[in-house]
CSV table of C-alpha atoms in Angstrom, one decimal:
chain,number,residue,atom,x,y,z
H,1,MET,CA,-0.1,0.4,0.0
H,2,LYS,CA,1.5,3.4,-1.0
H,3,TYR,CA,-0.9,5.2,1.4
H,4,ASN,CA,-2.4,5.2,4.8
H,5,ARG,CA,-5.4,7.4,3.6
H,6,VAL,CA,-7.2,8.6,0.6
H,7,ILE,CA,-9.7,11.2,0.1
H,8,VAL,CA,-11.5,10.4,-3.0
H,9,TRP,CA,-13.6,13.4,-4.0
H,10,PHE,CA,-16.8,12.6,-6.1
H,11,LYS,CA,-17.9,14.9,-8.8
H,12,ASN,CA,-19.9,14.2,-11.9
H,13,ASP,CA,-18.7,10.3,-11.0
H,14,LEU,CA,-21.4,9.4,-8.7
H,15,ARG,CA,-21.2,5.6,-9.1
H,16,LEU,CA,-19.2,2.7,-7.7
H,17,HIS,CA,-18.8,0.7,-11.3
H,18,ASP,CA,-16.3,1.7,-13.7
H,19,HIS,CA,-14.7,4.3,-11.4
H,20,ALA,CA,-11.1,5.3,-11.9
H,21,ALA,CA,-10.4,7.0,-8.9
H,22,LEU,CA,-12.4,5.4,-6.3
H,23,PHE,CA,-10.5,1.7,-7.9
H,24,SER,CA,-7.3,3.4,-7.9
H,25,ALA,CA,-7.5,4.6,-4.0
H,26,TRP,CA,-8.8,0.8,-3.2
H,27,LYS,CA,-5.9,-0.8,-4.7
H,28,GLU,CA,-3.3,2.1,-3.2
H,29,SER,CA,-4.4,2.5,0.0
H,30,SER,CA,-5.3,1.0,3.4
H,31,GLU,CA,-8.7,3.4,4.1
H,32,ILE,CA,-10.3,5.4,1.7
H,33,ILE,CA,-12.8,8.6,3.2
H,34,PRO,CA,-15.2,9.4,0.1
H,35,VAL,CA,-16.4,12.9,0.0
H,36,TYR,CA,-18.9,15.2,-2.3
H,37,CYS,CA,-19.1,19.0,-1.9
H,38,PHE,CA,-22.4,20.6,-3.0
H,39,ASP,CA,-20.9,24.0,-4.3
H,40,PRO,CA,-23.2,26.6,-3.6
H,41,ARG,CA,-21.8,28.6,-7.0
H,42,GLN,CA,-23.6,26.0,-8.8
H,43,PHE,CA,-26.9,27.1,-7.1
H,44,GLY,CA,-28.4,30.9,-7.1
H,45,LYS,CA,-29.1,33.0,-10.2
H,46,VAL,CA,-27.3,34.0,-13.2
H,47,ASP,CA,-28.1,35.9,-16.5
H,48,LEU,CA,-31.7,37.1,-16.9
H,49,GLY,CA,-32.2,35.9,-13.5
H,50,ILE,CA,-31.9,32.2,-14.5
H,51,GLU,CA,-31.4,29.6,-11.9
H,52,LYS,CA,-27.9,27.8,-12.9
H,53,THR,CA,-29.2,24.8,-11.4
H,54,GLY,CA,-33.0,24.3,-11.7
H,55,HIS,CA,-35.3,22.4,-9.2
H,56,PHE,CA,-35.2,19.0,-11.7
H,57,ARG,CA,-32.0,19.3,-12.0
H,58,ALA,CA,-30.9,20.0,-8.4
H,59,LYS,CA,-33.7,17.1,-6.9
H,60,PHE,CA,-31.8,14.6,-9.9
H,61,LEU,CA,-28.7,15.5,-7.9
H,62,ILE,CA,-29.8,15.0,-4.4
H,63,GLU,CA,-31.0,11.8,-5.4
H,64,SER,CA,-27.9,10.6,-7.0
H,65,VAL,CA,-25.8,11.3,-4.1
H,66,ASP,CA,-28.3,9.8,-1.7
H,67,ASN,CA,-27.8,6.4,-3.8
H,68,LEU,CA,-23.9,6.8,-4.0
H,69,ARG,CA,-23.8,7.1,-0.4
H,70,LYS,CA,-26.2,4.0,0.1
H,71,ASN,CA,-24.1,2.0,-2.3
H,72,LEU,CA,-21.2,2.9,-0.4
H,73,ILE,CA,-22.8,1.6,3.1
H,74,LYS,CA,-23.2,-1.4,1.7
H,75,ALA,CA,-19.4,-1.9,0.5
H,76,GLY,CA,-18.8,-1.3,3.8
H,77,ALA,CA,-18.0,2.6,3.9
H,78,ASN,CA,-19.6,5.6,3.6
H,79,LEU,CA,-20.1,9.2,2.0
H,80,ILE,CA,-18.8,12.2,3.8
H,81,VAL,CA,-21.6,15.4,2.3
H,82,ARG,CA,-20.3,19.0,2.9
H,83,ILE,CA,-21.7,22.3,1.8
H,84,GLY,CA,-19.4,24.7,0.5
H,85,LYS,CA,-16.4,25.4,-1.6
H,86,PRO,CA,-14.4,22.0,-2.5
H,87,GLU,CA,-10.9,23.7,-2.7
H,88,GLU,CA,-11.6,25.3,0.7
H,89,LEU,CA,-13.2,22.1,2.7
H,90,LEU,CA,-11.2,19.3,0.9
H,91,PRO,CA,-8.2,21.0,2.4
H,92,GLU,CA,-9.2,21.0,5.6
H,93,LEU,CA,-10.8,17.5,5.9
H,94,ALA,CA,-7.7,16.3,4.6
H,95,VAL,CA,-5.6,17.9,7.5
H,96,GLU,CA,-8.4,17.1,10.1
H,97,PHE,CA,-8.4,13.3,9.5
H,98,GLN,CA,-4.6,13.0,8.0
H,99,ALA,CA,-5.1,12.0,4.5
H,100,GLU,CA,-1.9,11.8,2.3
H,101,ALA,CA,-3.6,12.1,-1.0
H,102,ILE,CA,-7.3,13.2,-2.9
H,103,PHE,CA,-7.8,11.4,-5.9
H,104,PHE,CA,-10.8,12.9,-8.3
H,105,SER,CA,-11.8,12.6,-11.8
H,106,GLU,CA,-10.5,15.5,-14.0
H,107,GLU,CA,-13.1,18.0,-15.7
H,108,VAL,CA,-12.7,19.9,-18.7
H,109,THR,CA,-14.6,23.3,-18.5
H,110,GLN,CA,-13.3,26.3,-16.9
H,111,GLU,CA,-15.7,26.3,-13.7
H,112,GLU,CA,-14.4,23.3,-12.7
H,113,LYS,CA,-10.8,23.5,-13.9
H,114,SER,CA,-10.4,26.5,-11.5
H,115,VAL,CA,-11.9,24.6,-8.8
H,116,GLU,CA,-9.6,21.7,-9.3
H,117,LYS,CA,-6.2,24.1,-9.7
H,118,ASN,CA,-7.0,26.1,-6.5
H,119,LEU,CA,-7.6,22.8,-4.5
H,120,GLU,CA,-4.1,21.5,-6.0
H,121,ASN,CA,-3.0,24.7,-4.7
H,122,ALA,CA,-3.9,24.4,-1.4
H,123,VAL,CA,-3.1,20.9,-0.7
H,124,TRP,CA,0.5,21.1,-2.4
H,125,LYS,CA,1.2,23.7,0.6
H,126,LYS,CA,0.3,21.2,2.9
H,127,GLY,CA,2.2,18.1,1.8
H,128,ILE,CA,-0.7,16.6,0.6
H,129,GLU,CA,-0.4,14.9,-2.7
H,130,THR,CA,-3.3,15.2,-5.6
H,131,LYS,CA,-4.2,12.4,-8.3
H,132,THR,CA,-6.6,13.1,-11.4
H,133,PHE,CA,-8.3,10.5,-13.5
H,134,TRP,CA,-9.6,10.6,-17.1
H,135,GLN,CA,-13.0,8.7,-17.0
H,136,SER,CA,-15.8,10.8,-18.4
H,137,THR,CA,-15.5,9.5,-21.9
H,138,MET,CA,-16.0,6.4,-23.9
H,139,PHE,CA,-12.7,6.7,-25.5
H,140,HIS,CA,-9.9,7.4,-22.9
H,141,MET,CA,-8.2,10.5,-23.6
H,142,GLU,CA,-4.5,8.6,-23.9
H,143,ASP,CA,-6.0,6.3,-26.8
H,144,LEU,CA,-7.1,9.0,-28.8
H,145,PRO,CA,-5.3,8.8,-32.5
H,146,PHE,CA,-4.6,12.4,-32.2
H,147,PRO,CA,-3.6,14.8,-29.3
H,148,VAL,CA,-6.4,16.7,-27.9
H,149,SER,CA,-5.1,20.1,-29.5
H,150,GLN,CA,-5.6,18.5,-33.1
H,151,THR,CA,-9.1,17.2,-31.9
H,152,PRO,CA,-11.0,17.0,-35.5
H,153,GLU,CA,-13.3,19.6,-36.1
H,154,ILE,CA,-15.5,17.9,-37.8
H,155,PHE,CA,-17.5,15.3,-36.0
H,156,THR,CA,-17.2,13.0,-38.9
H,157,GLN,CA,-13.5,12.9,-39.2
H,158,PHE,CA,-13.4,12.3,-35.4
H,159,ARG,CA,-15.9,9.5,-35.4
H,160,LYS,CA,-14.0,7.8,-38.2
H,161,GLU,CA,-10.5,7.9,-36.8
H,162,CYS,CA,-11.9,6.9,-33.5
H,163,GLU,CA,-13.6,3.9,-34.8
H,164,LYS,CA,-10.3,3.3,-37.1
H,165,PHE,CA,-7.4,3.7,-34.7
H,166,SER,CA,-9.0,3.9,-30.9
H,167,GLN,CA,-10.1,0.9,-28.9
H,168,VAL,CA,-12.7,1.3,-25.8
H,169,ARG,CA,-10.8,0.1,-22.6
H,170,LYS,CA,-12.2,-2.6,-20.8
H,171,SER,CA,-14.7,-1.1,-17.7
H,172,ILE,CA,-13.2,-1.0,-14.3
H,173,GLU,CA,-14.5,-3.6,-11.4
H,174,LYS,CA,-16.4,-2.3,-8.6
H,175,PRO,CA,-14.3,-2.2,-5.6
H,176,ARG,CA,-15.2,-5.2,-2.9
H,177,LYS,CA,-15.2,-3.9,0.5
H,178,ILE,CA,-14.1,-0.7,1.3
H,179,LYS,CA,-12.1,0.2,4.4
H,180,PHE,CA,-13.5,3.3,5.9
H,181,PRO,CA,-11.9,5.0,8.7
H,182,GLU,CA,-13.3,4.5,12.1
H,183,ILE,CA,-12.3,8.1,13.4
H,184,GLY,CA,-15.5,9.7,14.7
H,185,ILE,CA,-16.3,11.2,11.1
H,186,GLU,CA,-19.2,14.2,11.3
H,187,LEU,CA,-20.8,12.5,7.8
H,188,GLY,CA,-23.3,15.5,7.4
H,189,LYS,CA,-26.7,15.4,6.1
H,190,ILE,CA,-27.8,15.4,2.3
H,191,PRO,CA,-29.2,18.8,1.6
H,192,GLU,CA,-33.0,19.3,0.8
H,193,LEU,CA,-34.1,21.6,-2.3
H,194,SER,CA,-34.9,24.2,0.2
H,195,THR,CA,-31.3,24.2,1.1
H,196,PHE,CA,-30.5,26.1,-2.2
H,197,GLY,CA,-33.8,28.5,-2.2
H,198,LEU,CA,-35.3,25.7,-4.6
H,199,SER,CA,-39.0,24.3,-4.2
H,200,GLU,CA,-39.8,20.6,-4.8
H,201,PRO,CA,-41.0,20.6,-8.8
H,202,SER,CA,-44.9,19.9,-8.7
H,203,VAL,CA,-45.4,17.7,-11.9
H,204,ALA,CA,-48.9,18.5,-13.3
H,205,LYS,CA,-48.3,16.0,-16.3
H,206,LYS,CA,-46.9,13.1,-16.8
H,207,GLY,CA,-43.5,13.2,-18.6
H,208,VAL,CA,-41.7,10.5,-20.6
H,209,LEU,CA,-40.4,8.9,-17.7
H,210,PRO,CA,-40.2,9.6,-14.2
H,211,PHE,CA,-36.4,9.9,-14.0
H,212,VAL,CA,-35.3,9.1,-10.5
H,213,GLY,CA,-31.3,9.9,-9.9
H,214,GLY,CA,-28.7,7.4,-9.2
H,215,GLU,CA,-26.5,4.8,-10.1
H,216,ASP,CA,-29.2,2.1,-9.3
H,217,ALA,CA,-31.6,3.8,-11.0
H,218,GLY,CA,-29.4,4.1,-13.9
H,219,ILE,CA,-28.4,0.4,-14.4
H,220,GLN,CA,-32.0,-0.6,-14.0
H,221,ARG,CA,-33.2,1.8,-17.0
H,222,LEU,CA,-30.3,0.3,-18.8
H,223,GLN,CA,-31.8,-3.2,-17.6
H,224,SER,CA,-35.4,-2.1,-18.8
H,225,TYR,CA,-34.9,-0.7,-21.8
H,226,PHE,CA,-32.2,-3.3,-23.0
H,227,TRP,CA,-33.0,-6.7,-21.7
H,228,GLU,CA,-36.4,-6.6,-20.4
H,229,ASN,CA,-38.2,-4.3,-23.2
H,230,ASP,CA,-36.0,-5.3,-26.0
H,231,CYS,CA,-35.7,-1.8,-27.5
H,232,LEU,CA,-32.3,-1.4,-28.9
H,233,LYS,CA,-33.1,-3.3,-31.8
H,234,THR,CA,-35.4,-0.5,-32.8
H,235,TYR,CA,-33.6,2.4,-31.4
H,236,LYS,CA,-32.6,4.1,-34.8
H,237,GLU,CA,-36.2,4.0,-36.1
H,238,THR,CA,-37.7,4.9,-33.0
H,239,ARG,CA,-34.8,7.5,-31.5
H,240,ASN,CA,-36.8,10.7,-33.0
H,241,GLY,CA,-40.2,9.9,-31.1
H,242,LEU,CA,-41.8,12.4,-28.5
H,243,LEU,CA,-44.1,10.8,-26.5
H,244,GLY,CA,-43.5,7.8,-24.1
H,245,PRO,CA,-40.9,6.0,-22.5
H,246,ASP,CA,-39.0,3.7,-24.8
H,247,TYR,CA,-39.0,6.0,-28.1
H,248,SER,CA,-35.0,6.4,-26.6
H,249,SER,CA,-33.0,5.3,-23.9
H,250,LYS,CA,-32.7,8.5,-21.8
H,251,PHE,CA,-29.6,7.6,-20.6
H,252,SER,CA,-28.1,11.0,-20.6
H,253,ALA,CA,-29.7,12.1,-17.6
H,254,TRP,CA,-27.7,9.4,-15.7
H,255,LEU,CA,-24.5,9.7,-18.0
H,256,ALA,CA,-24.4,13.5,-16.9
H,257,LEU,CA,-23.8,12.8,-13.2
H,258,GLY,CA,-21.8,9.7,-14.1
H,259,CYS,CA,-24.4,7.9,-12.4
H,260,ILE,CA,-23.7,5.1,-15.4
H,261,SER,CA,-20.6,4.7,-17.2
H,262,PRO,CA,-20.3,5.3,-20.9
H,263,ARG,CA,-18.1,2.2,-21.0
H,264,PHE,CA,-20.4,-0.1,-19.1
H,265,ILE,CA,-23.2,1.0,-22.0
H,266,TYR,CA,-20.7,0.3,-24.6
H,267,GLU,CA,-20.3,-3.1,-22.9
H,268,GLU,CA,-24.0,-4.1,-22.5
H,269,VAL,CA,-24.4,-2.9,-26.4
H,270,GLY,CA,-21.6,-5.7,-27.1
H,271,ARG,CA,-23.6,-8.3,-25.1
H,272,TYR,CA,-26.5,-7.3,-26.8
H,273,GLU,CA,-25.3,-7.9,-30.3
H,274,ASN,CA,-23.9,-11.1,-29.3
H,275,GLU,CA,-27.0,-12.4,-26.9
H,276,ARG,CA,-30.0,-10.6,-28.9
H,277,LYS,CA,-29.6,-8.7,-32.4
H,278,LYS,CA,-26.6,-6.8,-34.0
H,279,ASN,CA,-28.1,-4.2,-36.5
H,280,ASP,CA,-27.6,-0.5,-37.5
H,281,SER,CA,-29.8,0.5,-34.3
H,282,THR,CA,-27.1,-1.2,-32.0
H,283,TYR,CA,-24.3,0.7,-33.6
H,284,TRP,CA,-26.4,4.0,-33.5
H,285,MET,CA,-26.3,3.5,-29.8
H,286,ILE,CA,-22.3,3.6,-30.2
H,287,PHE,CA,-22.6,6.3,-32.4
H,288,GLU,CA,-24.4,8.6,-29.7
H,289,LEU,CA,-21.7,8.0,-27.2
H,290,ILE,CA,-19.1,8.9,-29.8
H,291,TRP,CA,-21.1,12.5,-30.4
H,292,ARG,CA,-20.7,12.8,-26.2
H,293,ASP,CA,-17.1,12.1,-26.4
H,294,TYR,CA,-16.6,14.3,-29.7
H,295,PHE,CA,-18.2,17.4,-27.5
H,296,ARG,CA,-16.3,17.1,-24.7
H,297,PHE,CA,-12.7,16.8,-26.3
H,298,ILE,CA,-13.6,19.7,-28.5
H,299,SER,CA,-14.7,21.7,-25.4
H,300,LYS,CA,-11.1,20.7,-23.6
H,301,LYS,CA,-9.6,22.1,-27.3
H,302,HIS,CA,-11.4,25.0,-27.4
H,303,GLY,CA,-11.6,26.3,-23.6
H,304,ASN,CA,-13.9,29.4,-23.1
H,305,LYS,CA,-14.2,29.7,-26.6
H,306,ILE,CA,-17.4,27.6,-26.1
H,307,PHE,CA,-19.3,30.0,-23.8
H,308,GLN,CA,-18.5,33.2,-25.7
H,309,ILE,CA,-21.0,34.6,-28.2
H,310,GLN,CA,-18.8,34.3,-31.9
H,311,GLY,CA,-18.5,30.6,-30.3
H,312,ILE,CA,-15.1,28.6,-31.9
H,313,LYS,CA,-16.0,30.5,-35.7
H,314,ASP,CA,-15.1,34.0,-34.2
H,315,ASN,CA,-18.2,35.0,-35.5
H,316,VAL,CA,-19.4,38.6,-35.6
H,317,ASP,CA,-21.7,39.4,-32.4
H,318,ASN,CA,-24.8,40.2,-34.6
H,319,TRP,CA,-27.4,38.6,-32.1
H,320,ARG,CA,-30.7,40.2,-30.6
H,321,LYS,CA,-30.4,40.8,-26.9
H,322,ASP,CA,-34.7,41.0,-26.4
H,323,GLU,CA,-35.8,39.9,-23.2
H,324,LYS,CA,-39.2,40.0,-23.7
H,325,LEU,CA,-39.1,37.6,-27.2
H,326,PHE,CA,-36.6,35.4,-25.2
H,327,ARG,CA,-39.5,34.7,-22.2
H,328,LYS,CA,-42.2,34.2,-24.6
H,329,TRP,CA,-39.8,31.1,-25.8
H,330,ALA,CA,-38.8,29.8,-22.8
H,331,ASP,CA,-42.5,30.0,-21.4
H,332,GLY,CA,-43.8,28.0,-24.3
H,333,MET,CA,-45.9,31.3,-25.5
H,334,THR,CA,-44.3,31.7,-29.3
H,335,GLY,CA,-47.9,30.7,-30.7
H,336,ILE,CA,-45.7,28.1,-32.9
H,337,PRO,CA,-47.2,25.0,-31.1
H,338,PHE,CA,-44.5,22.5,-31.9
H,339,VAL,CA,-42.3,25.0,-30.5
H,340,ASP,CA,-44.2,25.8,-27.6
H,341,ALA,CA,-45.2,22.0,-26.8
H,342,ASN,CA,-41.6,21.0,-26.5
H,343,MET,CA,-40.8,24.3,-24.1
H,344,ARG,CA,-43.7,23.4,-21.8
H,345,GLU,CA,-42.8,19.9,-21.5
H,346,LEU,CA,-39.2,20.7,-20.6
H,347,ASN,CA,-41.0,23.4,-17.7
H,348,ALA,CA,-42.9,20.8,-16.6
H,349,THR,CA,-40.6,17.7,-16.1
H,350,GLY,CA,-36.9,18.6,-17.0
H,351,PHE,CA,-36.8,17.0,-19.8
H,352,MET,CA,-37.1,17.1,-23.6
H,353,SER,CA,-36.2,15.1,-26.9
H,354,ASN,CA,-33.3,15.5,-29.3
H,355,ARG,CA,-35.8,16.4,-31.5
H,356,GLY,CA,-37.6,18.8,-29.4
H,357,ARG,CA,-34.1,20.6,-28.6
H,358,GLN,CA,-32.9,20.6,-32.5
H,359,ASN,CA,-36.4,22.8,-33.0
H,360,VAL,CA,-36.7,25.1,-30.1
H,361,ALA,CA,-33.0,26.0,-30.6
H,362,SER,CA,-33.2,26.5,-34.1
H,363,PHE,CA,-36.3,28.8,-33.5
H,364,LEU,CA,-34.8,31.0,-31.2
H,365,VAL,CA,-31.6,31.5,-32.7
H,366,ASN,CA,-32.6,31.1,-36.4
H,367,ASP,CA,-36.2,32.8,-36.1
H,368,LEU,CA,-36.0,34.9,-33.4
H,369,GLY,CA,-32.1,36.1,-33.8
H,370,ILE,CA,-31.8,35.7,-29.8
H,371,ASP,CA,-28.6,35.6,-28.4
H,372,TRP,CA,-27.7,31.7,-28.5
H,373,ARG,CA,-26.2,31.7,-24.8
H,374,TRP,CA,-29.3,32.3,-23.3
H,375,GLY,CA,-31.1,29.3,-24.7
H,376,ALA,CA,-27.8,27.4,-23.5
H,377,MET,CA,-28.2,29.2,-20.2
H,378,TYR,CA,-32.0,28.1,-19.9
H,379,PHE,CA,-30.9,24.5,-21.1
H,380,GLU,CA,-28.4,24.4,-18.3
H,381,SER,CA,-31.0,25.3,-15.6
H,382,GLN,CA,-33.9,23.1,-16.7
H,383,LEU,CA,-32.6,20.0,-17.9
H,384,ILE,CA,-32.2,17.1,-15.5
H,385,ASP,CA,-29.4,15.4,-17.7
H,386,TYR,CA,-27.6,19.2,-18.5
H,387,ASP,CA,-23.8,18.1,-19.8
H,388,VAL,CA,-21.5,21.1,-19.9
H,389,CYS,CA,-19.8,20.1,-23.1
H,390,SER,CA,-22.8,19.0,-25.0
H,391,ASN,CA,-25.5,21.3,-24.0
H,392,TRP,CA,-23.0,24.4,-25.1
H,393,GLY,CA,-21.6,22.4,-27.8
H,394,ASN,CA,-25.0,21.5,-29.4
H,395,TRP,CA,-25.9,25.1,-29.1
H,396,MET,CA,-22.9,26.4,-31.2
H,397,TYR,CA,-23.8,24.1,-33.6
H,398,VAL,CA,-27.2,24.7,-34.2
H,399,ALA,CA,-26.1,29.0,-34.0
H,400,GLY,CA,-23.8,28.3,-36.8
H,401,VAL,CA,-21.1,29.2,-34.5
H,402,GLY,CA,-19.6,25.7,-33.6
H,403,ASN,CA,-18.5,22.6,-35.5
H,404,ASP,CA,-20.2,22.5,-38.9
H,405,LEU,CA,-19.3,23.6,-42.2
H,406,ARG,CA,-22.6,25.1,-43.1
H,407,GLU,CA,-23.6,28.8,-41.6
H,408,ASN,CA,-26.8,27.7,-40.4
H,409,ARG,CA,-28.9,24.8,-39.0
H,410,TYR,CA,-32.4,26.4,-40.0
H,411,PHE,CA,-35.5,23.8,-39.0
H,412,ASN,CA,-38.4,24.1,-40.5
H,413,ILE,CA,-40.6,23.5,-38.1
H,414,LEU,CA,-43.7,23.2,-39.7
H,415,LYS,CA,-41.8,20.3,-41.9
H,416,GLN,CA,-40.4,18.7,-38.6
H,417,ALA,CA,-44.0,18.7,-37.3
H,418,ASN,CA,-45.3,17.1,-40.2
H,419,ASN,CA,-42.6,14.4,-40.0
H,420,TYR,CA,-43.0,13.9,-36.2
H,421,ASP,CA,-45.9,14.9,-35.1
H,422,LYS,CA,-48.3,14.6,-38.3
H,423,LYS,CA,-51.5,14.0,-36.1
H,424,GLY,CA,-51.0,16.3,-33.5
H,425,ASP,CA,-50.9,13.8,-30.5
H,426,PHE,CA,-47.7,15.5,-28.6
H,427,VAL,CA,-48.9,18.9,-29.3
H,428,ARG,CA,-52.3,17.8,-28.0
H,429,TYR,CA,-50.7,16.4,-24.7
H,430,TRP,CA,-48.9,19.3,-24.0
H,431,ILE,CA,-51.0,22.5,-25.2
H,432,THR,CA,-54.3,21.7,-23.5
H,433,GLU,CA,-56.2,24.7,-24.9
H,434,LEU,CA,-55.3,23.7,-28.5
H,435,SER,CA,-56.6,19.9,-27.7
H,436,LYS,CA,-59.7,20.3,-29.7
H,437,ILE,CA,-58.2,20.7,-33.3
H,438,PRO,CA,-58.0,17.9,-34.8
H,439,GLY,CA,-55.1,16.4,-37.1
H,440,PHE,CA,-52.4,18.7,-38.6
H,441,ASP,CA,-54.1,21.7,-37.9
H,442,ILE,CA,-53.2,21.8,-34.6
H,443,HIS,CA,-49.8,23.0,-35.7
H,444,GLN,CA,-51.6,25.8,-37.5
H,445,PRO,CA,-54.2,27.3,-35.3
H,446,SER,CA,-53.6,30.9,-36.9
H,447,ASP,CA,-54.8,29.5,-40.2
H,448,LEU,CA,-58.4,28.6,-39.1
H,449,SER,CA,-61.2,30.5,-39.7
H,450,THR,CA,-62.6,32.7,-36.7
H,451,LYS,CA,-65.7,30.1,-36.8
H,452,GLU,CA,-63.4,27.3,-36.7
H,453,LEU,CA,-61.3,28.6,-33.6
H,454,LYS,CA,-64.6,29.7,-31.6
H,455,GLN,CA,-65.9,26.0,-32.3
H,456,PHE,CA,-62.7,24.9,-30.7
H,457,GLY,CA,-62.7,27.0,-28.0
H,458,ILE,CA,-59.6,29.2,-29.0
H,459,ALA,CA,-58.8,32.8,-28.7
H,460,LEU,CA,-55.7,34.1,-30.5
H,461,GLY,CA,-54.0,36.5,-28.3
H,462,GLY,CA,-56.4,35.3,-25.7
H,463,ASN,CA,-56.3,31.6,-24.4
H,464,TYR,CA,-53.3,31.0,-26.9
H,465,PRO,CA,-50.9,33.3,-28.7
H,466,PHE,CA,-50.7,34.8,-32.2
H,467,PRO,CA,-47.7,33.4,-34.0
H,468,MET,CA,-44.4,35.6,-32.9
H,469,VAL,CA,-43.4,34.5,-36.9
H,470,LYS,CA,-45.1,33.5,-40.1
H,471,LEU,CA,-43.7,30.2,-40.4
H,472,GLY,CA,-43.0,28.2,-44.0
H,473,VAL,CA,-41.2,31.4,-45.7
H,474,LYS,CA,-37.7,29.8,-45.1
H,475,GLU,CA,-37.5,27.1,-47.6
H,476,LYS,CA,-33.4,26.3,-46.8
H,477,SER,CA,-34.1,23.3,-44.5
H,478,ARG,CA,-32.6,20.2,-45.1
H,479,TYR,CA,-34.3,18.6,-41.9
């Protein structure tokens, strides 16, 4: 054993399986002190008064930390929970409990890297080691066929090179019994939403899935989607759905907090291909995990540019800063039913389909011309599955300031609605005031006659807004 006692600092890696920092501490030390810090800087308000972490995301995080503690207890340990700045709390804990090192997972974006650097500086002065581990991606950073600084800007090139020259490492086994020091450590309570000034979310309507945070729930979701309901074999065909639990995997929420490992999913796909079926759908699950890797390495390559208005293309800032228009979009009151239904689902559940995200993002930036960063900040607050790299990378992509050869990705909303909600069932579910309109007409209430509107109980400008823009004018969409 190299160390007598090591702190393992959990961050966005709230699991025991395939956990490099935990496993290394288990192999290299006699005793482990697992710690999680709720950082107050991740809560509170940002621009436009938007909560940095909204109640759905905060609730999922609290559930995930609680589940981590329960699983550590089963393994013979426990979890120290604190509220405060990790770079201040962890050095104090290390000194108090005579830990010789702090092990943790490496992040890539500024806020997280700043905390890591300040922590390392603080403990170095006290003679305490730090050891970092890369474990947020499916392909390990050291196995890429190029330096991170030369990560291809185009996804297809990134994917092809990784598929040809890289291999996915085998996931790391879960530590057997973890030795926790018997020195009377104050464990700390897991906070409630009210601790951060947040209220319990009220779910007026059922969303696609009752998302519950934690490693156990993440693994159970995979078990259900792959093995019990056998949905993986049709994933590519159904993944653009809008209603119901199984049109897509919904793994993103558990991936975002590291409750489930991308390598574990990769291995389960391989097992499914061996035991059930191998087809385009099983490959497409891996394809989506490669997208996730891509955005993380692009974020590491470009640093703060992913948060700046000009993006990584250094485009000119010609965006509108109209808060009134933005609020209508955020509240699902644009008068464009397909946009509004998706935004209302997000506000009511903390989740939105991939197809929905692309459409509402395109509408905000391409139809309204609103600062794309406002949309990214709103998603950061609301989405249960918020992942800093994927969120900001995708918003740059749609806004035309990211990794795309085309200048913009304009989505023709009506064409999209016709492709993915032809009968209007999705809109009908989320916009009850329009529910009496039959068929596809529900997507264009402003095209109905005054008599028809009255018949369906709709007063445009009253119980449903007039459309903010006239759709169907732009014909440059390929989507």
